């Protein structure tokens, strides 16, 4: 296991469409090492999700690991460490809600992004077996944020009012200046 460098906005890999993995590649030592390094990197960074392009591997693979419960993200549902290969999102309901998102590739900033809050995800696991998940609320946002990385998109692309892109240490000050009683929900 090794901690890999998380590349930051401006690195061209973050803006490219990543390639799908073949079934044959899934049980290669390279992928096993990548997944184990990504898990260590994610835990070290204190995030809840990491996509392969964020460690400069332009392939369609991402991991999510959410301890759940009370956290600096607020009260959130748990999701054990899960690997998603070639994931596809289907929006089940267009109804959207907004969260203050952050990203390990855009350190120090938070932005308010509205996304659909009811989706289903279809992906392969590392044995090549397809599985499906239905997600609502905060988790629906987390998965859309994470899988956007596989298509070269960042959360800032979804901010409709750029006044809602702020430094994280000024988020509370910013919220206090708005007629906004909502809780600051953040993720990365
Ligand atoms: Ni991100």
Coordinates of N, CA and C and ligand atoms in Angstrom, one line a residue:
X1 N 0.8 -1.2 0.0 CA 0.0 0.0 0.0 C 0.9 1.2 0.0
X2 N 0.4 2.2 -0.7 CA 1.1 3.5 -0.7 C 0.1 4.6 -0.9
X3 N 0.5 5.8 -0.3 CA -0.3 6.9 -0.5 C 0.1 7.6 -1.8
X4 N -0.9 7.8 -2.7 CA -0.6 8.5 -4.0 C -0.9 9.9 -3.9
X5 N -0.2 10.7 -4.8 CA -0.5 12.1 -4.9 C -1.9 12.3 -5.5
X6 N -2.7 13.2 -4.9 CA -4.0 13.6 -5.4 C -3.7 14.8 -6.3
X7 N -4.0 14.7 -7.6 CA -3.7 15.8 -8.5 C -4.8 16.9 -8.3
X8 N -4.5 18.1 -8.6 CA -5.4 19.2 -8.3 C -5.8 19.8 -9.6
X9 N -7.0 20.6 -9.5 CA -7.6 21.3 -10.7 C -6.5 22.0 -11.5
X10 N -6.5 21.8 -12.7 CA -5.5 22.4 -13.6 C -4.7 21.3 -14.2
X11 N -4.6 20.1 -13.5 CA -3.9 18.9 -14.1 C -4.9 18.4 -15.2
X12 N -4.4 18.2 -16.5 CA -5.2 17.9 -17.6 C -6.0 16.5 -17.4
X13 N -5.4 15.6 -16.6 CA -6.1 14.3 -16.4 C -7.5 14.5 -15.8
X14 N -7.7 15.6 -14.9 CA -9.0 15.8 -14.3 C -10.0 16.3 -15.3
X15 N -9.6 16.6 -16.5 CA -10.6 17.2 -17.5 C -10.8 16.2 -18.6
X16 N -10.2 15.0 -18.5 CA -10.4 14.1 -19.7 C -11.4 13.0 -19.3
X17 N -12.0 12.5 -20.4 CA -13.0 11.4 -20.2 C -12.1 10.1 -20.0
X18 N -12.3 9.4 -18.9 CA -11.5 8.2 -18.6 C -12.1 7.0 -19.4
X19 N -11.2 6.0 -19.6 CA -11.6 4.9 -20.4 C -12.1 3.8 -19.5
X20 N -13.1 3.0 -20.0 CA -13.6 1.9 -19.3 C -12.5 0.8 -19.1
X21 N -12.7 0.0 -18.0 CA -11.8 -1.1 -17.8 C -12.4 -2.4 -18.4
X22 N -11.5 -3.3 -18.9 CA -12.0 -4.5 -19.5 C -12.1 -5.5 -18.3
X23 N -12.9 -6.6 -18.5 CA -13.1 -7.6 -17.5 C -11.7 -8.2 -17.2
X24 N -10.9 -8.4 -18.2 CA -9.6 -9.1 -18.0 C -8.7 -8.2 -17.1
X25 N -8.8 -6.9 -17.2 CA -8.0 -6.0 -16.4 C -8.3 -6.1 -14.9
X26 N -9.6 -6.5 -14.6 CA -10.1 -6.4 -13.2 C -9.3 -7.2 -12.2
X27 N -8.9 -8.4 -12.7 CA -8.1 -9.1 -11.6 C -6.6 -9.1 -11.9
X28 N -6.1 -8.0 -12.5 CA -4.7 -7.8 -12.6 C -4.1 -7.2 -11.3
X29 N -2.8 -7.5 -11.1 CA -2.1 -7.0 -9.9 C -2.1 -5.5 -9.9
X30 N -2.1 -4.8 -11.1 CA -2.0 -3.4 -11.1 C -3.3 -2.8 -10.5
X31 N -4.5 -3.4 -10.9 CA -5.7 -2.8 -10.4 C -5.8 -3.1 -8.9
X32 N -5.4 -4.3 -8.4 CA -5.5 -4.6 -7.0 C -4.6 -3.6 -6.2
X33 N -3.4 -3.3 -6.8 CA -2.6 -2.3 -6.1 C -3.2 -0.9 -6.1
X34 N -3.8 -0.5 -7.3 CA -4.4 0.8 -7.4 C -5.5 1.0 -6.4
X35 N -6.4 0.0 -6.3 CA -7.5 0.1 -5.3 C -7.0 0.2 -3.9
X36 N -6.0 -0.6 -3.6 CA -5.5 -0.6 -2.2 C -4.8 0.8 -1.9
X37 N -4.1 1.3 -2.9 CA -3.4 2.6 -2.7 C -4.5 3.7 -2.6
X38 N -5.6 3.6 -3.5 CA -6.6 4.6 -3.4 C -7.3 4.6 -2.0
X39 N -7.5 3.4 -1.5 CA -8.2 3.3 -0.1 C -7.3 4.0 0.9
X40 N -6.0 3.7 0.8 CA -5.1 4.3 1.8 C -5.0 5.9 1.6
X41 N -5.0 6.3 0.4 CA -4.9 7.7 0.0 C -6.2 8.4 0.5
X42 N -7.3 7.8 0.3 CA -8.6 8.4 0.7 C -8.6 8.5 2.3
X43 N -8.2 7.5 3.0 CA -8.3 7.5 4.4 C -7.3 8.6 5.0
X44 N -6.1 8.7 4.3 CA -5.1 9.6 4.7 C -5.7 11.0 4.5
X45 N -6.4 11.3 3.4 CA -6.9 12.6 3.1 C -8.1 12.9 3.9
X46 N -8.8 11.9 4.5 CA -10.0 12.1 5.3 C -11.2 12.4 4.4
X47 N -11.2 11.9 3.2 CA -12.4 12.1 2.3 C -13.3 10.9 2.4
X48 N -14.4 11.0 1.6 CA -15.4 9.9 1.6 C -15.5 9.3 0.2
X49 N -14.8 9.8 -0.8 CA -14.8 9.2 -2.1 C -13.6 9.6 -2.9
X50 N -13.1 8.7 -3.8 CA -12.0 9.1 -4.6 C -12.1 8.4 -5.9
X51 N -11.9 9.1 -7.0 CA -12.0 8.5 -8.3 C -10.5 8.4 -8.9
X52 N -10.3 7.3 -9.7 CA -9.0 7.0 -10.2 C -8.3 8.2 -10.9
X53 N -9.1 9.0 -11.6 CA -8.4 10.1 -12.3 C -7.8 11.1 -11.3
X54 N -8.3 11.1 -10.1 CA -7.7 12.0 -9.0 C -6.3 11.6 -8.6
X55 N -6.0 10.3 -8.9 CA -4.6 9.9 -8.6 C -3.9 9.7 -10.0
X56 N -4.4 10.4 -11.0 CA -3.8 10.4 -12.3 C -3.8 9.1 -13.0
X57 N -4.9 8.3 -12.8 CA -5.1 7.1 -13.5 C -6.5 7.3 -14.3
X58 N -6.4 7.6 -15.6 CA -7.7 7.9 -16.3 C -8.5 6.7 -16.7
X59 N -8.9 6.0 -15.7 CA -9.8 4.8 -15.9 C -11.1 5.0 -15.1
X60 N -12.1 4.2 -15.5 CA -13.4 4.4 -14.9 C -13.6 3.5 -13.7
X61 N -13.0 4.0 -12.6 CA -13.0 3.3 -11.3 C -13.0 4.3 -10.2
X62 N -13.9 4.1 -9.2 CA -14.0 5.0 -8.1 C -14.2 4.2 -6.8
X63 N -13.8 4.7 -5.7 CA -14.2 4.1 -4.4 C -14.9 5.1 -3.5
X64 N -15.8 4.5 -2.8 CA -16.6 5.3 -1.8 C -16.5 4.6 -0.4
X65 N -16.2 5.4 0.6 CA -16.1 4.9 1.9 C -16.6 5.9 2.9
X66 N -17.8 5.7 3.4 CA -18.5 6.7 4.3 C -18.7 6.0 5.7
X67 N -18.0 6.5 6.7 CA -18.2 5.9 8.0 C -19.6 6.1 8.5
X68 N -20.3 7.2 8.1 CA -21.7 7.4 8.6 C -21.7 8.1 9.9
X69 N -23.0 8.4 10.3 CA -23.2 9.0 11.6 C -22.8 10.5 11.6
X70 N -22.5 11.0 12.8 CA -22.2 12.4 13.0 C -20.7 12.6 12.5
X71 N -20.5 13.6 11.7 CA -19.2 13.9 11.1 C -19.1 15.3 10.8
X72 N -18.0 15.7 10.3 CA -17.9 17.1 9.9 C -18.7 17.4 8.7
X73 N -19.3 16.4 8.1 CA -20.2 16.6 7.0 C -21.7 16.6 7.4
X74 N -21.8 16.6 8.8 CA -23.2 16.6 9.3 C -23.5 15.1 9.5
X75 N -24.8 14.8 9.8 CA -25.3 13.4 10.0 C -25.5 12.8 8.7
X76 N -24.7 11.7 8.4 CA -24.8 11.1 7.1 C -24.9 9.6 7.2
X77 N -25.6 9.0 6.2 CA -25.7 7.5 6.2 C -24.4 6.8 5.8
X78 N -24.1 5.7 6.4 CA -22.9 4.9 6.2 C -22.9 4.2 4.9
X79 N -21.7 4.0 4.3 CA -21.5 3.1 3.2 C -20.1 2.5 3.3
X80 N -20.0 1.2 3.5 CA -18.6 0.6 3.7 C -17.8 0.8 2.4
X81 N -16.5 0.6 2.5 CA -15.6 0.8 1.3 C -16.1 -0.1 0.2
X82 N -16.5 0.6 -0.9 CA -17.0 -0.1 -2.1 C -16.3 0.4 -3.3
X83 N -16.0 -0.6 -4.2 CA -15.3 -0.2 -5.5 C -16.3 -0.3 -6.6
X84 N -16.3 0.8 -7.4 CA -17.3 0.9 -8.6 C -16.4 0.9 -9.9
X85 N -16.7 0.0 -10.7 CA -16.0 -0.1 -12.0 C -17.0 0.2 -13.1
X86 N -16.6 1.0 -14.1 CA -17.5 1.4 -15.2 C -18.9 1.8 -14.8
X87 N -19.1 2.6 -13.8 CA -20.4 2.9 -13.2 C -21.2 3.7 -14.2
X88 N -22.5 3.5 -14.2 CA -23.5 4.3 -14.9 C -24.6 4.7 -14.0
X89 N -24.9 6.0 -14.1 CA -26.0 6.6 -13.3 C -27.2 6.8 -14.1
X90 N -28.4 6.4 -13.5 CA -29.7 6.7 -14.1 C -30.4 7.6 -13.1
X91 N -30.9 8.8 -13.5 CA -31.6 9.7 -12.7 C -33.1 9.2 -12.6
X92 N -33.5 8.9 -11.4 CA -34.9 8.3 -11.3 C -35.9 9.4 -11.1
X93 N -35.5 10.5 -10.4 CA -36.3 11.7 -10.2 C -35.5 12.9 -10.4
X94 N -36.0 13.9 -11.2 CA -35.2 15.1 -11.4 C -35.2 16.0 -10.2
X95 N -36.0 15.9 -9.3 CA -36.1 16.8 -8.1 C -34.7 16.9 -7.5
X96 N -34.2 18.2 -7.4 CA -32.9 18.4 -6.9 C -32.8 19.0 -5.6
X97 N -31.7 18.8 -4.9 CA -31.4 19.6 -3.7 C -29.9 19.9 -3.7
X98 N -29.6 20.9 -2.9 CA -28.2 21.5 -2.9 C -27.4 21.1 -1.7
X99 N -26.1 20.9 -1.9 CA -25.2 20.7 -0.8 C -23.9 21.6 -1.0
X100 N -23.2 21.9 0.0 CA -22.0 22.6 -0.1 C -20.9 21.5 -0.4
X101 N -20.5 21.4 -1.6 CA -19.5 20.3 -2.0 C -18.1 20.8 -1.9
X102 N -17.2 19.9 -1.6 CA -15.8 20.1 -1.6 C -15.2 19.0 -2.4
X103 N -13.9 19.1 -2.8 CA -13.2 18.1 -3.6 C -11.8 18.0 -3.2
X104 N -11.2 16.8 -3.0 CA -9.8 16.7 -2.7 C -8.9 17.3 -3.8
X105 N -9.5 17.4 -5.0 CA -8.7 18.0 -6.1 C -8.8 19.5 -6.2
X106 N -9.7 20.1 -5.3 CA -9.8 21.5 -5.2 C -9.8 21.9 -3.8
X107 N -8.6 21.8 -3.2 CA -8.5 21.9 -1.7 C -8.8 23.4 -1.3
X108 N -9.5 23.5 -0.1 CA -9.8 24.8 0.5 C -11.0 25.5 0.0
X109 N -11.7 24.9 -1.0 CA -12.9 25.6 -1.5 C -14.2 24.8 -1.3
X110 N -15.3 25.5 -1.2 CA -16.6 24.8 -1.1 C -17.5 25.5 -2.1
X111 N -18.4 24.8 -2.7 CA -19.4 25.4 -3.6 C -20.7 24.7 -3.5
X112 N -21.8 25.5 -3.7 CA -23.1 25.1 -3.5 C -23.6 24.5 -4.9
X113 N -24.0 23.2 -4.9 CA -24.3 22.5 -6.1 C -25.7 21.8 -5.9
X114 N -26.6 22.0 -6.8 CA -27.9 21.3 -6.8 C -27.8 20.1 -7.8
X115 N -28.2 19.0 -7.3 CA -28.2 17.7 -8.1 C -29.5 17.0 -7.8
X116 N -29.9 16.1 -8.8 CA -31.1 15.2 -8.5 C -30.8 14.4 -7.3
X117 N -31.9 14.1 -6.5 CA -31.7 13.4 -5.2 C -32.2 12.0 -5.2
X118 N -32.5 11.4 -6.4 CA -32.9 10.0 -6.4 C -32.3 9.4 -7.7
X119 N -31.4 8.5 -7.5 CA -30.7 8.0 -8.7 C -30.5 6.5 -8.5
X120 N -30.2 5.7 -9.6 CA -29.7 4.4 -9.4 C -28.4 4.3 -10.1
X121 N -27.5 3.4 -9.5 CA -26.2 3.3 -10.0 C -26.0 1.8 -10.4
X122 N -25.5 1.5 -11.6 CA -25.1 0.2 -12.0 C -23.6 0.2 -12.3
X123 N -22.9 -0.8 -11.7 CA -21.5 -0.9 -11.8 C -21.0 -2.3 -11.7
X124 N -19.7 -2.5 -12.1 CA -19.1 -3.8 -11.9 C -18.3 -3.8 -10.6
X125 N -18.3 -4.9 -9.9 CA -17.3 -5.0 -8.8 C -16.0 -5.6 -9.3
X126 N -15.0 -5.8 -8.4 CA -13.7 -6.2 -8.9 C -13.7 -7.6 -9.5
X127 N -14.8 -8.4 -9.2 CA -14.8 -9.8 -9.8 C -15.6 -9.7 -11.1
X128 N -16.0 -8.5 -11.5 CA -16.6 -8.4 -12.8 C -18.1 -8.6 -12.8
X129 N -18.6 -8.7 -11.5 CA -20.1 -8.9 -11.4 C -20.8 -7.6 -11.3
X130 N -21.9 -7.5 -12.1 CA -22.7 -6.2 -12.1 C -23.5 -6.2 -10.8
X131 N -23.6 -5.0 -10.2 CA -24.5 -4.8 -9.1 C -25.1 -3.4 -9.2
X132 N -26.2 -3.2 -8.5 CA -27.0 -2.0 -8.6 C -27.3 -1.5 -7.2
X133 N -27.4 -0.1 -7.1 CA -27.7 0.5 -5.9 C -28.7 1.6 -6.2
X134 N -29.7 1.8 -5.3 CA -30.5 3.0 -5.4 C -30.2 4.0 -4.3
X135 N -30.0 5.2 -4.7 CA -29.5 6.2 -3.7 C -30.4 7.4 -3.6
X136 N -30.6 8.0 -2.4 CA -31.4 9.2 -2.3 C -30.6 10.2 -1.5
X137 N -31.0 11.5 -1.6 CA -30.5 12.5 -0.7 C -28.9 12.7 -0.9
X138 N -28.3 12.9 0.3 CA -26.9 13.2 0.3 C -26.0 12.2 -0.5
X139 N -26.4 10.9 -0.3 CA -25.6 9.9 -1.1 C -25.7 10.0 -2.6
X140 N -26.9 10.4 -3.0 CA -27.1 10.6 -4.5 C -26.1 11.7 -5.0
X141 N -26.0 12.7 -4.1 CA -25.0 13.8 -4.5 C -23.6 13.3 -4.5
X142 N -23.2 12.5 -3.5 CA -21.9 12.0 -3.4 C -21.5 11.2 -4.6
X143 N -22.4 10.3 -5.0 CA -22.1 9.4 -6.2 C -22.0 10.2 -7.5
X144 N -22.9 11.2 -7.6 CA -22.8 12.0 -8.9 C -21.5 12.8 -8.9
X145 N -21.1 13.4 -7.8 CA -19.8 14.1 -7.7 C -18.7 13.2 -8.1
X146 N -18.7 12.0 -7.5 CA -17.5 11.1 -7.7 C -17.5 10.6 -9.1
X147 N -18.6 10.2 -9.7 CA -18.6 9.6 -11.0 C -18.4 10.7 -12.1
X148 N -18.7 12.0 -11.8 CA -18.4 13.1 -12.7 C -16.9 13.1 -13.0
X149 N -16.1 12.8 -12.0 CA -14.6 12.8 -12.2 C -14.2 11.9 -13.4
X150 N -15.0 10.8 -13.6 CA -14.7 9.8 -14.7 C -15.0 10.4 -16.1
X151 N -15.8 11.5 -16.1 CA -16.1 12.2 -17.4 C -15.4 13.6 -17.5
X152 N -14.4 13.8 -16.6 CA -13.7 15.1 -16.6 C -14.5 16.2 -16.1
X153 N -15.5 16.0 -15.3 CA -16.3 17.1 -14.8 C -15.9 17.3 -13.3
X154 N -16.0 18.6 -12.9 CA -15.8 18.9 -11.5 C -17.0 19.6 -10.9
X155 N -17.1 19.6 -9.6 CA -18.4 20.2 -9.0 C -18.6 21.6 -9.4
X156 N -17.4 22.3 -9.6 CA -17.6 23.8 -9.9 C -18.3 24.0 -11.2
X157 N -18.3 23.0 -12.1 CA -19.0 23.1 -13.4 C -20.5 23.2 -13.2
X158 N -21.0 22.8 -12.0 CA -22.5 22.7 -11.7 C -22.9 23.9 -10.8
X159 N -22.0 24.8 -10.4 CA -22.4 25.9 -9.6 C -23.2 26.9 -10.4
X160 N -24.5 27.2 -10.0 CA -25.3 28.1 -10.9 C -25.0 29.5 -10.5
X161 N -24.7 29.8 -9.3 CA -24.4 31.2 -8.9 C -23.0 31.2 -8.3
X162 N -22.0 31.8 -9.1 CA -20.6 31.7 -8.6 C -20.3 32.4 -7.3
X163 N -21.3 33.2 -6.8 CA -21.1 33.8 -5.5 C -21.1 32.6 -4.5
X164 N -21.6 31.5 -4.8 CA -21.6 30.3 -3.9 C -20.4 29.4 -4.1
X165 N -19.3 30.0 -4.5 CA -18.0 29.3 -4.5 C -17.1 30.1 -3.5
X166 N -16.8 29.5 -2.4 CA -16.1 30.3 -1.3 C -15.0 29.4 -0.7
X167 N -14.1 30.1 0.0 CA -13.1 29.4 0.8 C -13.8 28.7 2.0
X168 N -13.4 27.5 2.3 CA -14.1 26.7 3.4 C -14.1 27.4 4.7
X169 N -13.0 28.1 5.0 CA -12.9 28.7 6.4 C -13.8 30.0 6.4
X170 N -14.4 30.4 5.3 CA -15.3 31.6 5.2 C -16.7 31.2 5.0
X171 N -16.9 29.8 4.9 CA -18.3 29.3 4.6 C -19.3 29.8 5.6
X172 N -19.0 29.7 6.9 CA -20.0 30.1 7.8 C -20.3 31.6 7.8
X173 N -19.2 32.4 7.5 CA -19.4 33.8 7.4 C -20.3 34.1 6.1
X174 N -20.0 33.4 5.1 CA -20.8 33.6 3.8 C -22.3 33.2 4.1
X175 N -22.5 32.1 4.8 CA -23.9 31.7 5.0 C -24.6 32.7 5.9
X176 N -23.9 33.2 6.9 CA -24.4 34.2 7.7 C -24.9 35.5 7.0
X177 N -24.2 35.7 5.9 CA -24.5 36.9 5.1 C -25.7 36.7 4.2
X178 N -26.1 35.5 4.0 CA -27.3 35.1 3.2 C -28.5 35.0 4.0
X179 N -29.7 35.2 3.5 CA -30.9 34.8 4.2 C -31.2 33.3 4.0
X180 N -30.2 32.6 4.5 CA -30.2 31.1 4.3 C -30.0 30.4 5.6
X181 N -31.1 29.8 6.0 CA -31.0 29.1 7.3 C -30.5 27.7 7.2
X182 N -30.2 27.2 5.9 CA -29.9 25.9 5.7 C -28.5 25.5 6.4
X183 N -28.4 24.3 6.7 CA -27.1 23.8 7.3 C -26.1 23.7 6.2
X184 N -24.8 24.1 6.5 CA -23.8 23.9 5.5 C -23.4 22.4 5.4
X185 N -23.8 21.7 4.3 CA -23.4 20.3 4.1 C -22.2 20.3 3.2
X186 N -21.2 19.6 3.6 CA -20.0 19.5 2.7 C -19.6 18.1 2.5
X187 N -18.8 17.9 1.5 CA -18.2 16.6 1.2 C -17.0 16.7 0.4
X188 N -16.2 15.7 0.4 CA -15.1 15.7 -0.6 C -14.7 14.3 -1.0
Ligands
LIG1 NI1 -14.1 15.4 -6.1

